[in-house]
Amino acid sequence: MTYRALVVNKQGDDFSVAVAQLEDSNLPAGDVTIRVEWSSVNYKDGLACSPNGRVVRSYPMVPGVDLAGIVENSTDSRYRPGDAVLVTGFDLGVAHPGGFAERARVPAAWVVPLPAGLTTKEAMAIGTAGLTAALSIEALERSGVRPSSGPVIVTGATGGVGSTALSMLVQLGYTVAASTGKASEHAFLRELGAAEVLSREEVSAESTRPMESERWAGAIDPVGGATTTYLLRTTKYGGAVAVSGLTGGTAVNTTVFPFILRGVSLLGIDSVMCPMATREHVWQRLATDLKPHGLLESIAVETGLEGVPAVAAEILAGRVRGRTLVRLGEQDA
Ligand SMILES: NC(=O)c1ccc[n+]([C@@H]2O[C@H](COP(=O)([O-])OP(=O)(O)OC[C@H]3O[C@@H](n4cnc5c(N)ncnc54)[C@H](OP(=O)(O)O)[C@@H]3O)[C@@H](O)[C@H]2O)c1
């Protein structure tokens, strides 16, 4: 049998990204073979599809850090043909052929059974970005942040992590502020429930003051850099900042004062190597109380395999809004 896949290749200075017809013999070693129905484009896939992205560990590679589909066969007794499953992170799409393919084979230890309450399409509209948003919310909750604690801010709010985090927090009853660099998308953020929209300039401004007026009970920050510095200066006593990304930079210039005078916590969020017990628990929540309102209607758009390189370039340029689903197989009409 053959299957279609997006393949990135780099040999010396030659870089290519193109849809190819692959043989079954191209499937890697693994326990569970999956007919992929949906994938999605994350920031890391943008890097994987670019010549200088530095995330792909061996070429040629099928990118795609997310996939959801139906088990075709499994050598692991936990999975049977016909089971609906999803896989995100680990080596998928960077060191092990990933989700931008009609078929995939993965270790059973990476597989999450699709929770009741989600279709494979909805699971991929959430994807790694939504999982990261949910992990960030759980981290804030563990720090004691509650809707009654005060406003929570989401940075990079029109992006994948940001838009899903905003929608989930609103649903949980938080008052949410959103920051964005896209002046044209304030209405979108209001539609998702943002009570206030701040400009990227405001939340990435430099300051000589180690602390400023207390504003935020918590923050979900996929932007990093100067934005994280701003959040640490403005988080309220006992609050917490959950950092997951670096679209705004990697260097965080801070002092110890927010930590030692306000008891502020800086929480690191990782979805890639997140333990399986946590994944299964968080995916259950993503199918229930954290399932974002407006997921397919407002947040996600669709493309086919051929459309992925263009979306990948747009995501690196910071021009994508929400989430982009990738249709595969019979869905890829
Ligand atoms: N830790 C993890 O496990 C994990 C998981 C998923 C993602 N991430 C990371 O989280 C980040 C966001 O991922 P994503 O999938 O949400 O990407 P995305 O959909 O591209 O969203 C990123 C958002 O960041 C903002 N942004 C872009 N360029 C910026 C700049 N130069 N300065 C400040 N803000 C900028 C934009 O939002 P606005 O236009 O609204 O400002 C953009 O939409 C990435 O760095 C990604 O690698 C980490």
mmCIF file of C-alpha atoms in Angstrom, residues 20-131:
data_model
loop_
_atom_site.group_PDB
_atom_site.id
_atom_site.type_symbol
_atom_site.label_atom_id
_atom_site.label_comp_id
_atom_site.label_asym_id
_atom_site.label_seq_id
_atom_site.Cartn_x
_atom_site.Cartn_y
_atom_site.Cartn_z
ATOM 1 C CA ALA A 20 5.062 12.619 -1.818
ATOM 2 C CA GLN A 21 3.526 9.161 -2.301
ATOM 3 C CA LEU A 22 5.268 6.837 0.171
ATOM 4 C CA GLU A 23 5.355 3.022 0.389
ATOM 5 C CA ASP A 24 4.367 1.149 3.547
ATOM 6 C CA SER A 25 8.035 0.231 3.877
ATOM 7 C CA ASN A 26 8.632 3.909 4.755
ATOM 8 C CA LEU A 27 6.651 3.521 8.002
ATOM 9 C CA PRO A 28 9.035 3.423 10.972
ATOM 10 C CA ALA A 29 9.274 0.728 13.623
ATOM 11 C CA GLY A 30 6.486 0.979 16.198
ATOM 12 C CA ASP A 31 3.568 -0.815 17.838
ATOM 13 C CA VAL A 32 0.486 1.012 16.587
ATOM 14 C CA THR A 33 -0.290 1.785 12.931
ATOM 15 C CA ILE A 34 -2.801 4.606 12.545
ATOM 16 C CA ARG A 35 -4.898 5.811 9.608
ATOM 17 C CA VAL A 36 -4.528 9.529 10.229
ATOM 18 C CA GLU A 37 -7.724 11.552 9.797
ATOM 19 C CA TRP A 38 -6.612 14.960 11.055
ATOM 20 C CA SER A 39 -3.439 16.760 12.039
ATOM 21 C CA SER A 40 -2.790 20.436 12.758
ATOM 22 C CA VAL A 41 -0.102 23.056 12.207
ATOM 23 C CA ASN A 42 1.780 24.185 15.310
ATOM 24 C CA TYR A 43 4.611 26.712 15.612
ATOM 25 C CA LYS A 44 7.115 23.820 15.824
ATOM 26 C CA ASP A 45 5.823 22.518 12.461
ATOM 27 C CA GLY A 46 6.544 25.957 11.033
ATOM 28 C CA LEU A 47 10.140 25.486 12.204
ATOM 29 C CA ALA A 48 10.247 21.903 10.824
ATOM 30 C CA CYS A 49 9.151 23.145 7.379
ATOM 31 C CA SER A 50 11.805 25.860 7.285
ATOM 32 C CA PRO A 51 15.472 25.331 6.313
ATOM 33 C CA ASN A 52 16.851 26.922 9.500
ATOM 34 C CA GLY A 53 14.226 25.729 11.990
ATOM 35 C CA ARG A 54 16.629 23.442 13.900
ATOM 36 C CA VAL A 55 13.941 21.134 15.275
ATOM 37 C CA VAL A 56 14.161 18.229 12.793
ATOM 38 C CA ARG A 57 16.782 15.798 14.053
ATOM 39 C CA SER A 58 17.174 13.648 10.892
ATOM 40 C CA TYR A 59 16.220 14.074 7.232
ATOM 41 C CA PRO A 60 14.142 13.180 5.288
ATOM 42 C CA MET A 61 11.312 13.697 7.808
ATOM 43 C CA VAL A 62 7.518 13.745 7.767
ATOM 44 C CA PRO A 63 6.693 16.738 10.009
ATOM 45 C CA GLY A 64 3.527 17.124 12.082
ATOM 46 C CA VAL A 65 3.735 17.037 15.897
ATOM 47 C CA ASP A 66 0.044 16.136 16.195
ATOM 48 C CA LEU A 67 -2.168 13.402 14.752
ATOM 49 C CA ALA A 68 -5.532 11.793 15.392
ATOM 50 C CA GLY A 69 -7.052 8.847 13.597
ATOM 51 C CA ILE A 70 -8.110 5.229 13.680
ATOM 52 C CA VAL A 71 -5.925 2.261 14.643
ATOM 53 C CA GLU A 72 -5.340 -0.050 11.659
ATOM 54 C CA ASN A 73 -3.329 -2.618 13.589
ATOM 55 C CA SER A 74 -1.437 -2.887 16.834
ATOM 56 C CA THR A 75 1.065 -5.277 18.378
ATOM 57 C CA ASP A 76 0.175 -3.796 21.796
ATOM 58 C CA SER A 77 -2.887 -5.359 23.407
ATOM 59 C CA ARG A 78 -4.145 -1.970 24.706
ATOM 60 C CA TYR A 79 -5.121 -0.944 21.153
ATOM 61 C CA ARG A 80 -7.339 -2.686 18.606
ATOM 62 C CA PRO A 81 -8.199 -1.975 14.967
ATOM 63 C CA GLY A 82 -10.954 0.635 14.869
ATOM 64 C CA ASP A 83 -9.932 2.442 18.078
ATOM 65 C CA ALA A 84 -9.870 6.240 17.795
ATOM 66 C CA VAL A 85 -6.600 7.639 19.156
ATOM 67 C CA LEU A 86 -4.438 10.758 19.229
ATOM 68 C CA VAL A 87 -0.707 11.376 19.534
ATOM 69 C CA THR A 88 1.077 14.652 20.288
ATOM 70 C CA GLY A 89 4.689 15.533 20.983
ATOM 71 C CA PHE A 90 7.452 13.126 21.974
ATOM 72 C CA ASP A 91 9.626 12.704 18.836
ATOM 73 C CA LEU A 92 6.646 12.951 16.471
ATOM 74 C CA GLY A 93 7.408 15.058 13.410
ATOM 75 C CA VAL A 94 10.977 15.872 14.460
ATOM 76 C CA ALA A 95 12.818 12.556 14.941
ATOM 77 C CA HIS A 96 9.998 10.108 14.063
ATOM 78 C CA PRO A 97 7.677 10.459 11.007
ATOM 79 C CA GLY A 98 4.744 12.608 12.116
ATOM 80 C CA GLY A 99 1.173 13.634 11.474
ATOM 81 C CA PHE A 100 1.357 15.211 8.009
ATOM 82 C CA ALA A 101 0.735 11.784 6.445
ATOM 83 C CA GLU A 102 -2.226 9.528 5.759
ATOM 84 C CA ARG A 103 -0.607 6.778 7.825
ATOM 85 C CA ALA A 104 1.661 6.748 10.860
ATOM 86 C CA ARG A 105 3.242 4.133 13.111
ATOM 87 C CA VAL A 106 4.203 5.025 16.680
ATOM 88 C CA PRO A 107 5.235 3.417 19.976
ATOM 89 C CA ALA A 108 2.177 2.437 22.048
ATOM 90 C CA ALA A 109 3.607 4.535 24.904
ATOM 91 C CA TRP A 110 2.844 7.704 22.905
ATOM 92 C CA VAL A 111 -0.809 6.882 22.187
ATOM 93 C CA VAL A 112 -3.744 8.522 24.015
ATOM 94 C CA PRO A 113 -7.202 6.971 23.529
ATOM 95 C CA LEU A 114 -9.543 9.604 22.098
ATOM 96 C CA PRO A 115 -11.661 10.705 25.066
ATOM 97 C CA ALA A 116 -15.452 10.454 24.810
ATOM 98 C CA GLY A 117 -16.798 13.871 23.893
ATOM 99 C CA LEU A 118 -14.192 14.680 21.238
ATOM 100 C CA THR A 119 -14.066 13.779 17.539
ATOM 101 C CA THR A 120 -10.670 13.278 15.903
ATOM 102 C CA LYS A 121 -11.249 16.642 14.195
ATOM 103 C CA GLU A 122 -11.977 18.439 17.479
ATOM 104 C CA ALA A 123 -8.960 16.786 19.116
ATOM 105 C CA MET A 124 -6.714 18.193 16.405
ATOM 106 C CA ALA A 125 -8.353 21.614 16.510
ATOM 107 C CA ILE A 126 -7.115 21.543 20.126
ATOM 108 C CA GLY A 127 -3.818 19.733 19.387
ATOM 109 C CA THR A 128 -0.490 20.503 21.020
ATOM 110 C CA ALA A 129 -1.397 24.188 21.328
ATOM 111 C CA GLY A 130 -4.598 23.421 23.240
ATOM 112 C CA LEU A 131 -2.892 20.777 25.358
#
